[in-house]
């Protein structure tokens, strides 16, 4: 619910909020199951049981405003590219005004896989009723955002690689690296001529492993992060199995790869598994934000943050997102991290 009383702050963006223009629904598509349209796309509809906000639900999948795998268009559509087990795919999804029915089209070898996973992508496996607010701030934030659902992509590597790029750097640096590498080594997205310009599908695991060291450097990615990605893609099949595991087992599977710790595994599983309790620890800013919002303590550490979130066990990730979306953050001081670009060295 964007507007004058809900400004789009940095914290709200961190909380996964993306502005999707209010527009008309897309072209009519098949009411049951995937079906081929005249334009050559596979299409289907799905009606959620409750309200779904596309911007809040799919927002965590966007890596910066220039993400080449994610676009929104004035007609109210979200375009998302994905590398599925069957190959590249482009998805367009919009909500029908009035009914809230999701109307989706997909192109590419992975189109059918993409449409089969549409309900999970839009939060069908999520249970918002399991969340019980115990703080006034969380009660207000939860009430104002009835359309928040936790997405589940079912794809670990797609969520893991950009998360590794975000390790110990500013968001701007990570987003720049993601854009450059996807556009340079990915492939143009399949789809119709009217698709948004600049859409790309991320590279496959083998291509990630073959990126030379100098291109990682030009993209601003240091040797530690690039080595972590290379180690991960070499065991991509084993990591993808984590999408079907419970949170503890999935985190153990990811953290078995050197360079992947609790912060990276939590940020990944929040998206790939739709894990409502995957709370992010080891973050530079999150403990202070949650500590300030719930207890007025801007200097809270991970231990204090986990203690404050203890009443939300099972739903701690949702609680953290609602706090971020509320935008109740401590007054800003001098920057704790500075932007760098090692690619210029």
XYZ file of C-alpha atoms in Angstrom:
345
model
C 0.000 0.000 0.000
C 2.171 2.776 -1.273
C 1.249 6.379 -0.786
C 1.802 9.441 1.334
C 1.546 7.458 4.571
C 3.747 4.608 3.351
C 6.875 6.093 1.756
C 9.252 3.897 -0.203
C 12.237 4.031 2.144
C 15.538 2.124 1.973
C 14.252 -0.172 4.706
C 11.064 -0.866 2.751
C 13.137 -1.786 -0.294
C 15.231 -4.075 1.906
C 11.947 -5.557 3.108
C 11.160 -6.601 -0.452
C 8.746 -3.899 -1.496
C 8.615 -3.203 -5.237
C 6.213 -0.778 -6.821
C 4.003 -2.453 -9.422
C 1.945 0.098 -11.390
C -1.806 -0.195 -11.106
C -2.989 -1.211 -14.557
C -5.412 -3.329 -16.470
C -5.186 -7.087 -16.478
C -3.227 -8.844 -19.170
C -4.609 -10.660 -22.157
C -7.202 -13.388 -21.422
C -5.548 -16.730 -20.771
C -6.542 -20.301 -20.158
C -8.719 -20.851 -17.064
C -7.292 -24.294 -16.232
C -3.740 -25.499 -16.559
C -1.145 -24.318 -19.084
C -2.474 -23.839 -22.616
C -0.896 -22.465 -25.783
C -2.049 -19.005 -26.864
C -2.171 -17.593 -30.367
C 0.999 -15.618 -29.628
C 2.898 -18.834 -28.919
C 3.013 -18.523 -25.139
C 1.894 -21.019 -22.555
C -0.714 -19.432 -20.315
C -2.808 -20.150 -17.252
C -4.754 -18.445 -14.512
C -4.763 -19.066 -10.793
C -7.048 -17.586 -8.173
C -5.491 -17.237 -4.699
C -7.588 -17.773 -1.599
C -6.775 -14.324 -0.218
C -5.352 -11.011 -1.322
C -1.960 -11.091 -3.045
C 0.193 -8.006 -3.555
C 2.547 -8.660 -6.491
C 5.000 -5.981 -5.441
C 5.372 -7.305 -1.896
C 5.339 -10.977 -2.846
C 7.735 -10.930 -5.790
C 9.735 -7.885 -4.693
C 12.434 -9.901 -2.867
C 13.347 -11.511 -6.210
C 14.383 -8.180 -7.727
C 18.068 -7.329 -7.305
C 18.058 -3.580 -7.703
C 16.106 -1.232 -9.994
C 18.103 -2.295 -13.071
C 17.866 -6.057 -12.530
C 17.977 -7.610 -16.037
C 15.923 -10.592 -14.822
C 13.026 -8.558 -13.374
C 10.831 -5.804 -14.812
C 7.490 -4.159 -14.090
C 5.399 -2.534 -16.815
C 2.707 0.192 -16.767
C -0.081 -2.340 -17.386
C 0.511 -3.800 -13.918
C 2.541 -6.795 -15.056
C 5.656 -8.300 -13.524
C 8.121 -9.913 -15.947
C 10.581 -12.412 -14.485
C 13.178 -14.547 -16.239
C 14.313 -17.851 -14.781
C 16.590 -20.742 -15.610
C 14.451 -23.765 -14.779
C 15.496 -27.445 -14.830
C 13.970 -27.555 -18.347
C 15.761 -24.441 -19.579
C 15.289 -20.695 -19.856
C 11.870 -19.154 -19.313
C 10.235 -15.739 -19.219
C 7.141 -15.234 -17.067
C 4.635 -12.394 -17.256
C 2.091 -12.250 -14.458
C -0.584 -9.693 -13.612
C -3.581 -9.603 -11.296
C -7.046 -9.136 -12.735
C -8.692 -6.027 -11.233
C -11.647 -6.872 -9.056
C -11.162 -10.632 -8.864
C -7.473 -10.772 -7.946
C -6.984 -13.705 -10.312
C -3.394 -14.131 -11.462
C -3.102 -14.194 -15.248
C 0.218 -15.561 -16.431
C 2.023 -16.264 -19.674
C 5.400 -17.927 -20.136
C 7.820 -18.432 -23.007
C 10.847 -20.619 -23.547
C 11.798 -24.257 -22.892
C 11.024 -23.854 -19.185
C 7.615 -22.228 -19.670
C 5.573 -25.223 -18.496
C 7.756 -25.668 -15.401
C 7.372 -21.991 -14.642
C 3.578 -22.039 -14.871
C 3.323 -25.214 -12.805
C 5.121 -23.337 -10.031
C 2.997 -20.183 -10.321
C 0.923 -20.789 -7.157
C 4.055 -21.360 -5.042
C 5.687 -18.293 -6.583
C 2.703 -16.221 -5.473
C 2.721 -17.608 -1.950
C 0.250 -20.476 -2.132
C 2.316 -22.484 0.365
C 2.524 -19.566 2.783
C 0.212 -19.288 5.793
C -0.117 -15.644 6.887
C -2.655 -16.680 9.548
C 0.172 -18.366 11.459
C 1.603 -14.953 12.264
C 0.302 -13.367 15.484
C 1.571 -9.783 16.066
C 2.758 -9.143 19.620
C 4.033 -5.596 19.179
C 2.014 -2.549 18.200
C 4.359 -1.738 15.319
C 4.061 -5.232 13.869
C 0.301 -5.256 14.312
C -0.004 -2.020 12.320
C 2.438 -3.148 9.614
C 0.688 -6.523 9.270
C -2.744 -4.922 9.050
C -1.636 -2.479 6.351
C -0.204 -5.219 4.135
C -2.754 -8.016 3.823
C -1.303 -8.970 0.422
C 2.147 -9.925 1.732
C 2.932 -13.526 0.838
C 6.279 -15.311 1.056
C 7.316 -16.418 -2.412
C 8.872 -19.813 -3.107
C 10.845 -20.153 -6.343
C 12.020 -23.738 -5.830
C 15.361 -22.727 -7.407
C 18.331 -22.467 -5.070
C 21.149 -21.381 -7.391
C 19.103 -18.498 -8.813
C 18.663 -17.118 -5.294
C 22.120 -18.044 -4.023
C 24.388 -16.371 -6.594
C 23.099 -12.797 -6.224
C 23.098 -13.290 -2.453
C 26.786 -14.239 -2.508
C 27.438 -11.107 -4.588
C 25.872 -9.095 -1.746
C 28.289 -10.415 0.887
C 30.121 -7.615 2.738
C 29.560 -4.937 0.074
C 26.982 -2.219 -0.441
C 23.782 -3.062 -2.290
C 24.779 -0.785 -5.171
C 28.029 -2.706 -5.702
C 26.239 -6.054 -5.638
C 23.501 -4.920 -8.014
C 26.082 -3.542 -10.454
C 27.981 -6.834 -10.465
C 24.771 -8.841 -10.987
C 23.692 -6.669 -13.921
C 27.056 -6.842 -15.633
C 27.558 -10.582 -15.260
C 24.019 -11.544 -16.266
C 24.035 -9.291 -19.316
C 27.512 -10.426 -20.375
C 27.183 -14.164 -19.796
C 23.440 -14.763 -19.756
C 21.175 -15.027 -22.775
C 18.422 -12.738 -24.079
C 15.110 -13.703 -22.561
C 12.690 -15.713 -24.703
C 9.379 -14.061 -25.371
C 7.366 -11.789 -27.633
C 8.500 -8.564 -29.257
C 6.508 -6.515 -26.759
C 8.500 -7.845 -23.783
C 10.460 -5.193 -21.848
C 13.819 -4.312 -23.312
C 16.968 -5.566 -21.622
C 15.570 -8.795 -20.171
C 18.149 -11.570 -19.772
C 18.200 -15.067 -18.330
C 21.027 -15.719 -15.883
C 23.847 -18.041 -17.019
C 23.735 -21.774 -16.352
C 26.002 -23.391 -13.773
C 28.736 -24.325 -16.278
C 28.926 -20.784 -17.636
C 29.289 -19.333 -14.123
C 32.158 -21.741 -13.490
C 33.969 -20.663 -16.677
C 33.903 -16.897 -16.076
C 37.566 -15.786 -16.121
C 39.080 -14.059 -13.118
C 39.525 -10.750 -14.938
C 35.802 -10.499 -15.722
C 34.915 -11.119 -12.095
C 37.321 -8.287 -11.281
C 35.834 -5.953 -13.917
C 32.410 -6.618 -12.426
C 33.721 -5.553 -9.012
C 33.641 -9.045 -7.483
C 36.602 -9.949 -5.284
C 38.295 -13.345 -5.355
C 36.568 -14.574 -2.187
C 33.028 -14.085 -3.506
C 33.820 -15.360 -7.005
C 35.480 -18.462 -5.557
C 32.393 -19.120 -3.418
C 30.141 -18.934 -6.480
C 32.422 -21.244 -8.472
C 32.434 -23.787 -5.621
C 28.650 -23.588 -5.400
C 27.944 -24.071 -9.110
C 30.201 -27.118 -9.191
C 27.754 -28.828 -6.826
C 24.660 -27.141 -8.249
C 22.572 -30.309 -8.429
C 23.173 -31.086 -4.770
C 22.329 -27.540 -3.754
C 19.105 -27.552 -5.773
C 17.953 -30.523 -3.672
C 17.784 -28.126 -0.707
C 14.607 -26.582 -2.190
C 12.692 -29.680 -1.042
C 14.261 -29.878 2.440
C 13.172 -28.454 5.767
C 14.899 -25.277 6.899
C 17.553 -26.875 9.124
C 18.600 -29.508 6.589
C 18.563 -27.007 3.726
C 20.778 -24.567 5.638
C 23.223 -27.361 6.465
C 23.380 -28.354 2.800
C 24.177 -24.813 1.675
C 26.628 -24.081 4.483
C 28.639 -27.173 3.605
C 30.068 -25.074 0.750
C 33.019 -22.965 1.983
C 32.123 -19.279 1.802
C 28.418 -19.819 2.502
C 27.488 -18.991 6.072
C 24.247 -18.420 8.044
C 23.650 -14.983 6.491
C 23.886 -16.279 2.926
C 21.893 -19.444 3.546
C 19.064 -17.556 5.270
C 18.804 -14.908 2.544
C 18.748 -17.679 -0.070
C 16.208 -19.961 1.609
C 13.854 -17.074 2.288
C 13.366 -16.926 -1.479
C 13.991 -20.439 -2.772
C 12.049 -22.241 -0.016
C 9.682 -19.507 1.135
C 10.970 -20.177 4.663
C 8.997 -18.015 7.135
C 11.438 -18.632 9.997
C 14.731 -18.083 8.120
C 15.894 -15.088 10.130
C 19.012 -13.348 8.829
C 21.915 -13.248 11.273
C 25.327 -11.688 10.728
C 23.831 -8.644 9.020
C 25.403 -5.223 9.411
C 22.152 -3.269 9.810
C 19.258 -5.639 10.581
C 19.846 -6.167 14.332
C 19.969 -2.413 14.919
C 16.800 -1.838 12.888
C 14.851 -4.547 14.712
C 16.306 -3.549 18.080
C 15.328 0.084 17.537
C 11.841 -0.768 16.239
C 10.907 -3.136 19.058
C 12.968 -1.922 22.023
C 14.502 1.447 21.128
C 17.964 -0.151 21.022
C 19.824 0.820 17.861
C 22.960 -0.981 19.062
C 21.333 -4.410 19.310
C 23.405 -7.378 18.167
C 22.287 -10.735 16.794
C 21.675 -12.153 20.271
C 19.429 -9.237 21.233
C 17.628 -9.405 17.880
C 16.890 -13.119 18.256
C 15.618 -12.522 21.780
C 13.234 -9.829 20.530
C 12.025 -12.090 17.720
C 11.607 -15.134 19.987
C 7.823 -14.588 20.377
C 7.561 -15.017 16.595
C 9.303 -18.401 16.441
C 8.270 -20.061 13.202
C 7.529 -16.671 11.615
C 10.662 -14.658 12.398
C 11.432 -13.870 8.762
C 7.929 -12.489 8.249
C 8.277 -10.421 11.419
C 11.592 -8.991 10.226
C 10.120 -8.114 6.822
C 7.143 -6.358 8.412
C 9.493 -4.323 10.586
C 11.527 -3.292 7.544
C 8.383 -2.443 5.599
C 7.157 -0.273 8.470
C 10.219 1.929 7.918
C 10.731 2.610 11.642
C 14.510 2.823 11.490
C 17.052 4.595 13.727
C 18.246 8.048 12.645
C 21.078 7.733 10.171
C 24.643 8.439 11.222
C 27.829 8.437 9.168
C 27.957 5.573 6.641
C 29.313 2.327 8.057
C 30.304 1.082 4.618
C 31.523 2.980 1.592
C 30.937 2.258 -2.063
C 33.864 0.784 -3.899
C 34.506 -0.491 -7.389
C 37.514 -2.763 -7.572
C 36.892 -3.083 -11.300
C 38.482 0.342 -11.735
C 41.714 -0.761 -10.090
